[in-house]
């Protein structure tokens, strides 16, 4: 099964106290990596959120945004450090007497200091809110997977088309490769006849042709290319994460194409190898987006 690593899904959930929105976006990544943004006091849900979304995703960079509206998510309480405030009051009183200013004015300024008086947010209704967020995340994950599957189907069609063209080129090379040694023999014989007249050393000619045939033999490389293409088609229909396997196969296909290119002392083979490498490059680009 081909699943794209690019996708988007969102879901909203509401209760009597909260309105929750979860958005999930995924892009290409070698592994599975999460980036989560949500209110700080809800970060304890991070692991549960990853597990919920992880049921729908195996690979990719996952960005999750959680927003919460409602008055029930937090309670606020005024916190006062009375001991510190007493020290500030004593300081303001003594400083006022020493320097001749009204200590009440100085004390009012001190009251605004955060280390003395601040507002603390305390969580409430945690179970209700957590259930709501995870439910929305699960639905967003389902919608995300649906989009990734739809894009994966389009990717599979493109991959299959390019793979079929690769297969056609390999079949053409299989048919043409045996003729290369014979053509080389004819060219070499003509050259020897041009230089030596009718006195051609047949044994030397055969030796040179045999050496050329051995150096330019590409049957093993073509056999491996056929195997890689067959495996590629098979993996496309498997029901697991296939991106890394396909990436490995593309690298091996490129290696065989390069070897054939270095061996081929023939313009027709070289032309087909250029086309083949171009198709393999397209396969490589497409495979980078597969889970």
Short mmCIF file of C-alpha atoms in Angstrom, two decimals:
data_model
loop_
_atom_site.label_atom_id
_atom_site.label_comp_id
_atom_site.label_asym_id
_atom_site.label_seq_id
_atom_site.Cartn_x
_atom_site.Cartn_y
_atom_site.Cartn_z
CA UNK A 1 0.00 0.00 0.00
CA UNK A 2 1.36 3.40 -0.99
CA UNK A 3 0.82 6.11 1.65
CA UNK A 4 2.04 9.65 1.11
CA UNK A 5 3.82 11.40 3.96
CA UNK A 6 2.08 14.67 3.07
CA UNK A 7 -1.37 15.29 4.51
CA UNK A 8 -3.70 17.35 6.68
CA UNK A 9 -6.57 16.60 9.01
CA UNK A 10 -8.57 18.60 11.57
CA UNK A 11 -11.41 17.98 13.99
CA UNK A 12 -13.52 19.96 16.43
CA UNK A 13 -15.16 18.75 19.63
CA UNK A 14 -17.43 20.63 22.05
CA UNK A 15 -18.82 20.00 25.52
CA UNK A 16 -20.66 22.15 28.01
CA UNK A 17 -17.42 23.73 29.18
CA UNK A 18 -14.99 23.52 26.26
CA UNK A 19 -14.55 23.86 22.52
CA UNK A 20 -11.51 21.97 21.23
CA UNK A 21 -9.86 22.11 17.81
CA UNK A 22 -7.04 19.76 16.73
CA UNK A 23 -5.13 20.23 13.48
CA UNK A 24 -2.54 17.76 12.20
CA UNK A 25 -0.17 18.39 9.29
CA UNK A 26 2.49 15.95 8.05
CA UNK A 27 5.42 16.37 5.66
CA UNK A 28 8.38 14.26 4.55
CA UNK A 29 10.85 13.04 7.15
CA UNK A 30 13.22 10.11 7.41
CA UNK A 31 11.74 9.05 10.75
CA UNK A 32 8.58 9.80 12.73
CA UNK A 33 9.03 13.17 14.49
CA UNK A 34 6.42 15.17 16.40
CA UNK A 35 6.04 18.89 17.00
CA UNK A 36 3.13 19.73 19.33
CA UNK A 37 1.73 23.15 20.16
CA UNK A 38 -0.98 23.46 22.82
CA UNK A 39 -1.64 25.37 26.05
CA UNK A 40 1.21 24.88 28.49
CA UNK A 41 -0.94 23.44 31.26
CA UNK A 42 -2.08 20.65 28.88
CA UNK A 43 1.41 19.41 27.97
CA UNK A 44 0.91 16.40 30.26
CA UNK A 45 -1.27 15.02 27.44
CA UNK A 46 1.68 15.00 25.03
CA UNK A 47 2.45 11.27 25.25
CA UNK A 48 -1.20 10.27 24.96
CA UNK A 49 -1.58 12.60 21.99
CA UNK A 50 1.40 11.00 20.23
CA UNK A 51 0.02 7.50 20.81
CA UNK A 52 -3.42 8.50 19.51
CA UNK A 53 -2.08 10.11 16.34
CA UNK A 54 0.59 7.40 15.98
CA UNK A 55 -2.12 4.83 15.28
CA UNK A 56 -2.59 6.51 11.89
CA UNK A 57 1.01 7.47 11.05
CA UNK A 58 4.21 5.45 10.78
CA UNK A 59 6.65 7.96 9.27
CA UNK A 60 6.93 11.70 8.59
CA UNK A 61 7.24 14.99 10.44
CA UNK A 62 3.99 15.50 12.35
CA UNK A 63 2.85 18.97 13.43
CA UNK A 64 -0.07 19.05 15.88
CA UNK A 65 -1.88 22.22 16.96
CA UNK A 66 -4.39 22.05 19.82
CA UNK A 67 -6.54 25.07 20.70
CA UNK A 68 -9.04 25.21 23.56
CA UNK A 69 -11.80 27.72 24.18
CA UNK A 70 -14.03 27.96 27.23
CA UNK A 71 -13.97 29.13 30.83
CA UNK A 72 -13.66 25.72 32.38
CA UNK A 73 -10.15 24.86 31.32
CA UNK A 74 -8.40 26.91 33.97
CA UNK A 75 -9.14 28.44 37.36
CA UNK A 76 -7.24 31.54 38.42
CA UNK A 77 -6.20 32.33 41.96
CA UNK A 78 -4.40 35.31 43.49
CA UNK A 79 -1.16 34.25 45.17
CA UNK A 80 0.48 36.54 47.77
CA UNK A 81 3.87 36.07 49.44
CA UNK A 82 2.89 37.62 52.76
CA UNK A 83 6.27 37.11 54.42
CA UNK A 84 8.07 38.96 51.63
CA UNK A 85 5.38 41.64 51.61
CA UNK A 86 5.97 42.21 55.36
CA UNK A 87 9.66 42.76 54.68
CA UNK A 88 8.93 45.24 51.91
CA UNK A 89 6.49 47.13 54.22
CA UNK A 90 9.11 47.34 56.97
CA UNK A 91 11.68 48.58 54.42
CA UNK A 92 9.27 51.22 53.03
CA UNK A 93 8.45 52.47 56.56
CA UNK A 94 12.08 52.76 57.63
CA UNK A 95 13.16 54.32 54.34
CA UNK A 96 10.32 56.88 54.60
CA UNK A 97 11.43 57.95 58.06
CA UNK A 98 15.09 58.14 57.05
CA UNK A 99 14.61 60.06 53.80
CA UNK A 100 11.46 62.01 54.56
CA UNK A 101 8.92 60.63 52.07
CA UNK A 102 5.52 59.06 52.53
CA UNK A 103 6.09 55.30 53.00
CA UNK A 104 2.54 54.58 51.72
CA UNK A 105 3.48 55.78 48.20
CA UNK A 106 6.56 53.56 48.13
CA UNK A 107 4.54 50.63 49.43
CA UNK A 108 1.93 51.01 46.65
CA UNK A 109 4.71 50.77 44.04
CA UNK A 110 6.05 47.64 45.70
CA UNK A 111 2.64 45.92 45.49
CA UNK A 112 3.01 45.61 41.70
CA UNK A 113 6.06 43.38 41.92
CA UNK A 114 5.38 39.88 40.50
CA UNK A 115 7.38 38.03 43.14
CA UNK A 116 4.94 39.36 45.77
CA UNK A 117 1.56 39.20 44.06
CA UNK A 118 0.77 37.09 40.96
CA UNK A 119 -2.09 35.16 39.42
CA UNK A 120 -1.78 31.38 39.32
CA UNK A 121 -3.69 29.27 36.80
CA UNK A 122 -4.96 26.02 38.22
CA UNK A 123 -6.24 23.21 36.02
CA UNK A 124 -9.75 21.92 36.43
CA UNK A 125 -11.96 19.31 34.73
CA UNK A 126 -8.83 17.63 33.39
CA UNK A 127 -10.46 14.30 32.55
CA UNK A 128 -13.25 15.89 30.53
CA UNK A 129 -10.88 18.12 28.57
CA UNK A 130 -8.32 15.35 27.97
CA UNK A 131 -10.98 12.99 26.61
CA UNK A 132 -12.26 15.74 24.32
CA UNK A 133 -8.77 16.52 22.95
CA UNK A 134 -7.84 12.87 22.33
CA UNK A 135 -11.19 12.22 20.63
CA UNK A 136 -10.63 15.18 18.29
CA UNK A 137 -7.04 14.05 17.66
CA UNK A 138 -8.19 10.56 16.71
CA UNK A 139 -10.71 11.89 14.18
CA UNK A 140 -8.16 14.33 12.77
CA UNK A 141 -5.75 11.40 12.43
CA UNK A 142 -8.35 9.39 10.50
CA UNK A 143 -8.96 12.28 8.10
CA UNK A 144 -5.21 12.80 7.74
CA UNK A 145 -4.73 9.11 6.86
CA UNK A 146 -7.49 9.32 4.25
CA UNK A 147 -5.74 12.24 2.57
CA UNK A 148 -2.38 10.47 2.72
CA UNK A 149 -3.93 7.38 1.14
CA UNK A 150 -5.51 9.42 -1.67
CA UNK A 151 -2.18 11.09 -2.43
CA UNK A 152 -0.50 7.71 -2.15
CA UNK A 153 -2.80 6.29 -4.84
CA UNK A 154 -1.77 9.09 -7.21
CA UNK A 155 1.89 8.46 -6.35
CA UNK A 156 1.48 4.75 -7.06
CA UNK A 157 0.05 5.49 -10.50
CA UNK A 158 3.01 7.74 -11.35
CA UNK A 159 5.52 5.24 -9.97
CA UNK A 160 3.96 2.37 -11.91
CA UNK A 161 4.05 4.38 -15.12
CA UNK A 162 7.72 5.26 -14.75
CA UNK A 163 8.55 1.73 -13.64
CA UNK A 164 6.87 0.29 -16.74
CA UNK A 165 8.99 2.59 -18.88
CA UNK A 166 12.11 1.39 -17.04
CA UNK A 167 11.08 -2.19 -17.71
CA UNK A 168 10.61 -1.47 -21.41
CA UNK A 169 14.09 0.06 -21.66
CA UNK A 170 15.66 -2.93 -19.90
CA UNK A 171 13.90 -5.29 -22.33
CA UNK A 172 15.25 -3.25 -25.24
CA UNK A 173 18.76 -3.47 -23.80
CA UNK A 174 18.40 -7.24 -23.40
CA UNK A 175 17.52 -7.59 -27.07
CA UNK A 176 20.18 -5.20 -28.31
CA UNK A 177 23.14 -6.14 -26.06
CA UNK A 178 24.02 -9.43 -27.87
CA UNK A 179 24.48 -7.53 -31.13
CA UNK A 180 27.14 -5.21 -29.74
CA UNK A 181 30.04 -7.70 -29.94
CA UNK A 182 29.14 -8.62 -33.53
CA UNK A 183 28.99 -4.99 -34.57
CA UNK A 184 32.36 -4.38 -32.90
CA UNK A 185 33.82 -7.35 -34.81
CA UNK A 186 32.62 -5.94 -38.13
CA UNK A 187 34.04 -2.49 -37.38
CA UNK A 188 37.36 -3.93 -36.22
CA UNK A 189 37.64 -6.23 -39.25
CA UNK A 190 36.94 -3.35 -41.59
CA UNK A 191 39.58 -1.24 -39.86
CA UNK A 192 42.16 -4.05 -40.01
CA UNK A 193 41.42 -4.66 -43.67
CA UNK A 194 41.84 -0.96 -44.34
CA UNK A 195 45.23 -0.96 -42.67
CA UNK A 196 46.54 -4.41 -43.64
CA UNK A 197 44.66 -5.20 -46.84
CA UNK A 198 43.36 -8.73 -47.18
CA UNK A 199 45.89 -10.22 -44.75
CA UNK A 200 43.72 -10.15 -41.61
CA UNK A 201 44.95 -12.07 -38.58
CA UNK A 202 41.74 -13.96 -37.78
CA UNK A 203 42.99 -15.27 -34.43
CA UNK A 204 43.92 -11.78 -33.25
CA UNK A 205 40.57 -10.47 -34.47
CA UNK A 206 38.72 -13.12 -32.48
CA UNK A 207 40.86 -12.44 -29.42
CA UNK A 208 40.12 -8.72 -29.55
CA UNK A 209 36.40 -9.33 -30.03
CA UNK A 210 36.33 -11.80 -27.11
CA UNK A 211 38.11 -9.29 -24.86
CA UNK A 212 35.66 -6.56 -25.86
CA UNK A 213 32.66 -8.85 -25.34
CA UNK A 214 33.86 -9.72 -21.85
CA UNK A 215 34.45 -6.11 -20.84
CA UNK A 216 31.16 -4.88 -22.28
CA UNK A 217 28.96 -7.76 -21.05
CA UNK A 218 25.96 -6.32 -19.21
CA UNK A 219 23.81 -9.43 -18.77
CA UNK A 220 24.32 -9.60 -14.99
CA UNK A 221 23.42 -5.94 -14.54
CA UNK A 222 20.30 -6.37 -16.67
CA UNK A 223 19.29 -9.45 -14.66
CA UNK A 224 19.61 -7.47 -11.42
CA UNK A 225 17.63 -4.56 -12.89
CA UNK A 226 14.85 -6.99 -13.83
CA UNK A 227 14.88 -8.33 -10.28
CA UNK A 228 14.76 -4.83 -8.75
CA UNK A 229 11.86 -3.80 -10.99
CA UNK A 230 9.95 -6.97 -10.11
CA UNK A 231 10.52 -6.37 -6.38
CA UNK A 232 9.47 -2.73 -6.79
CA UNK A 233 6.11 -3.76 -8.26
CA UNK A 234 5.64 -6.36 -5.50
CA UNK A 235 6.39 -3.90 -2.70
CA UNK A 236 3.98 -1.33 -4.13
CA UNK A 237 1.16 -3.79 -3.40
CA UNK A 238 2.29 -4.73 0.12
CA UNK A 239 0.36 -3.51 3.15
CA UNK A 240 3.16 -1.97 5.21
CA UNK A 241 5.36 1.12 5.31
CA UNK A 242 7.40 0.80 2.11
CA UNK A 243 9.23 4.11 1.64
CA UNK A 244 12.62 2.97 2.94
CA UNK A 245 12.54 -0.29 0.97
CA UNK A 246 11.73 1.54 -2.24
CA UNK A 247 14.44 4.09 -1.55
CA UNK A 248 16.98 1.25 -1.23
CA UNK A 249 15.78 -0.35 -4.49
CA UNK A 250 16.05 2.95 -6.36
CA UNK A 251 19.66 3.29 -5.17
CA UNK A 252 20.43 -0.23 -6.41
CA UNK A 253 18.75 0.44 -9.76
CA UNK A 254 20.84 3.57 -10.18
CA UNK A 255 24.00 1.62 -9.31
CA UNK A 256 23.28 -0.98 -12.04
CA UNK A 257 22.47 1.73 -14.59
CA UNK A 258 25.78 3.47 -13.83
CA UNK A 259 27.69 0.20 -14.25
CA UNK A 260 26.05 -0.46 -17.62
CA UNK A 261 26.83 3.10 -18.67
CA UNK A 262 30.49 2.66 -17.80
CA UNK A 263 30.68 -0.66 -19.70
CA UNK A 264 28.71 0.32 -22.76
CA UNK A 265 30.92 1.23 -25.70
CA UNK A 266 27.89 1.74 -27.88
CA UNK A 267 25.83 4.82 -28.67
CA UNK A 268 22.48 2.97 -28.74
CA UNK A 269 23.05 1.52 -25.27
CA UNK A 270 24.31 4.86 -23.96
CA UNK A 271 21.17 6.59 -25.23
CA UNK A 272 18.91 4.10 -23.45
CA UNK A 273 20.94 4.38 -20.23
CA UNK A 274 20.48 8.18 -20.25
CA UNK A 275 16.71 7.64 -20.52
CA UNK A 276 16.80 4.95 -17.83
CA UNK A 277 18.72 7.14 -15.37
CA UNK A 278 16.29 9.98 -15.97
CA UNK A 279 13.39 7.67 -15.07
CA UNK A 280 15.22 6.36 -12.00
CA UNK A 281 15.74 9.95 -10.84
CA UNK A 282 11.99 10.52 -11.13
CA UNK A 283 11.37 7.36 -9.11
CA UNK A 284 13.78 8.62 -6.46
CA UNK A 285 11.95 11.94 -6.15
CA UNK A 286 8.57 10.21 -5.86
CA UNK A 287 9.79 7.65 -3.33
CA UNK A 288 10.95 10.43 -0.97
CA UNK A 289 7.30 11.23 -0.25
CA UNK A 290 6.21 7.68 0.59
CA UNK A 291 5.69 6.53 4.18
#
